[in-house]
PDB file of C-alpha atoms and ligand atoms in Angstrom:
ATOM      1  CA  MET A 260     -42.588  10.100 -36.398  1.00  0.00           C
ATOM      2  CA  GLU A 261     -38.854  10.228 -36.268  1.00  0.00           C
ATOM      3  CA  ILE A 262     -36.070   7.914 -35.148  1.00  0.00           C
ATOM      4  CA  ILE A 263     -33.966   9.425 -32.372  1.00  0.00           C
ATOM      5  CA  ASP A 264     -30.809   8.389 -30.541  1.00  0.00           C
ATOM      6  CA  LEU A 265     -30.634   7.824 -26.795  1.00  0.00           C
ATOM      7  CA  LYS A 266     -27.306   9.155 -25.575  1.00  0.00           C
ATOM      8  CA  ASP A 267     -25.350   7.672 -22.675  1.00  0.00           C
ATOM      9  CA  GLY A 268     -26.308   9.268 -19.374  1.00  0.00           C
ATOM     10  CA  TYR A 269     -29.832  10.142 -20.474  1.00  0.00           C
ATOM     11  CA  LYS A 270     -33.254   8.596 -20.504  1.00  0.00           C
ATOM     12  CA  PHE A 271     -36.484   9.620 -22.160  1.00  0.00           C
ATOM     13  CA  GLN A 272     -39.239  10.744 -19.849  1.00  0.00           C
ATOM     14  CA  MET A 273     -42.725  12.125 -20.256  1.00  0.00           C
ATOM     15  CA  ILE A 274     -43.268  15.396 -18.412  1.00  0.00           C
ATOM     16  CA  ASN A 275     -46.849  16.640 -18.481  1.00  0.00           C
ATOM     17  CA  THR A 276     -47.921  16.013 -22.072  1.00  0.00           C
ATOM     18  CA  LYS A 277     -44.533  15.947 -23.784  1.00  0.00           C
ATOM     19  CA  SER A 278     -41.487  13.685 -23.809  1.00  0.00           C
ATOM     20  CA  PHE A 279     -37.974  14.903 -23.182  1.00  0.00           C
ATOM     21  CA  ALA A 280     -34.492  13.575 -22.622  1.00  0.00           C
ATOM     22  CA  VAL A 281     -33.497  13.926 -18.974  1.00  0.00           C
ATOM     23  CA  SER A 282     -30.178  13.372 -17.258  1.00  0.00           C
ATOM     24  CA  ILE A 283     -30.083  10.080 -15.355  1.00  0.00           C
ATOM     25  CA  ASP A 284     -28.045  11.782 -12.632  1.00  0.00           C
ATOM     26  CA  ASP A 285     -30.416  14.727 -12.286  1.00  0.00           C
ATOM     27  CA  GLU A 286     -33.947  14.283 -13.596  1.00  0.00           C
ATOM     28  CA  THR A 287     -34.655  17.974 -13.116  1.00  0.00           C
ATOM     29  CA  LYS A 288     -32.349  18.696 -16.065  1.00  0.00           C
ATOM     30  CA  VAL A 289     -34.404  18.546 -19.243  1.00  0.00           C
ATOM     31  CA  PHE A 290     -33.022  18.386 -22.771  1.00  0.00           C
ATOM     32  CA  CYS A 291     -34.321  18.351 -26.310  1.00  0.00           C
ATOM     33  CA  PRO A 292     -34.589  14.671 -27.327  1.00  0.00           C
ATOM     34  CA  PHE A 293     -33.322  15.505 -30.816  1.00  0.00           C
ATOM     35  CA  CYS A 294     -30.270  17.726 -30.305  1.00  0.00           C
ATOM     36  CA  TYR A 295     -29.792  17.481 -26.513  1.00  0.00           C
ATOM     37  CA  SER A 296     -29.808  21.216 -25.966  1.00  0.00           C
ATOM     38  CA  LYS A 297     -30.751  22.219 -22.426  1.00  0.00           C
ATOM     39  CA  ILE A 298     -34.343  23.417 -22.527  1.00  0.00           C
ATOM     40  CA  ASP A 299     -37.185  24.189 -20.174  1.00  0.00           C
ATOM     41  CA  GLU A 300     -39.976  21.634 -19.738  1.00  0.00           C
ATOM     42  CA  SER A 301     -42.532  24.202 -20.883  1.00  0.00           C
ATOM     43  CA  THR A 302     -40.790  24.382 -24.271  1.00  0.00           C
ATOM     44  CA  ASP A 303     -42.938  23.361 -27.242  1.00  0.00           C
ATOM     45  CA  CYS A 304     -40.381  23.892 -29.994  1.00  0.00           C
ATOM     46  CA  CYS A 305     -36.638  23.546 -29.452  1.00  0.00           C
ATOM     47  CA  PRO A 306     -34.964  26.933 -30.066  1.00  0.00           C
ATOM     48  CA  THR A 307     -31.783  25.208 -31.266  1.00  0.00           C
ATOM     49  CA  CYS A 308     -32.953  22.585 -33.783  1.00  0.00           C
ATOM     50  CA  HIS A 309     -36.456  24.039 -34.294  1.00  0.00           C
ATOM     51  CA  LYS A 310     -38.163  20.674 -33.897  1.00  0.00           C
ATOM     52  CA  ASN A 311     -41.350  20.293 -31.912  1.00  0.00           C
ATOM     53  CA  ILE A 312     -41.009  18.367 -28.665  1.00  0.00           C
ATOM     54  CA  PRO A 313     -42.753  14.985 -29.142  1.00  0.00           C
ATOM     55  CA  GLN A 314     -45.762  13.819 -27.169  1.00  0.00           C
ATOM     56  CA  LEU A 315     -44.421  10.284 -26.953  1.00  0.00           C
ATOM     57  CA  ILE A 316     -41.088   8.489 -27.266  1.00  0.00           C
ATOM     58  CA  TYR A 317     -41.194   4.711 -27.406  1.00  0.00           C
ATOM     59  CA  PHE A 318     -38.800   1.868 -28.056  1.00  0.00           C
ATOM     60  CA  HIS A 319     -39.345  -0.134 -31.203  1.00  0.00           C
ATOM     61  CA  GLY A 320     -37.949  -3.547 -30.295  1.00  0.00           C
ATOM     62  CA  ASP A 321     -37.927  -5.052 -33.791  1.00  0.00           C
ATOM     63  CA  ASP A 322     -35.132  -2.792 -34.965  1.00  0.00           C
ATOM     64  CA  GLN A 323     -33.908  -1.516 -31.577  1.00  0.00           C
ATOM     65  CA  THR A 324     -34.720   2.107 -32.265  1.00  0.00           C
ATOM     66  CA  TRP A 325     -36.373   4.897 -30.326  1.00  0.00           C
ATOM     67  CA  ILE A 326     -39.253   6.591 -32.086  1.00  0.00           C
ATOM     68  CA  ALA A 327     -40.571  10.071 -31.378  1.00  0.00           C
ATOM     69  CA  SER A 328     -44.204  10.624 -32.309  1.00  0.00           C
ATOM     70  CA  GLY A 329     -46.644  13.473 -32.038  1.00  0.00           C
ATOM     71  CA  ASN A 330     -44.049  16.081 -32.996  1.00  0.00           C
ATOM     72  CA  GLU A 331     -45.440  16.814 -36.465  1.00  0.00           C
TER      73      GLU A 331
HETATM   74 ZN1  LIG B 585     -33.370  20.459 -30.306  1.00  0.00          ZN
END
């Protein structure tokens, strides 16, 4: 699990079995949720930051953070 930042203009969205950052203006644009590099939704491991794309991204309300899980 890892804490990640949600940038302005993006939301986190599950596509198939993984969770990505997508542009709010154009949901067909998919980005790495860690480094926000443009990637393809079939990507398993980001070629820029070398992190695995998480299965799930959820909001942890107690401390107002987004958590990525299933990327170990
Ligand atoms: Zn990345």
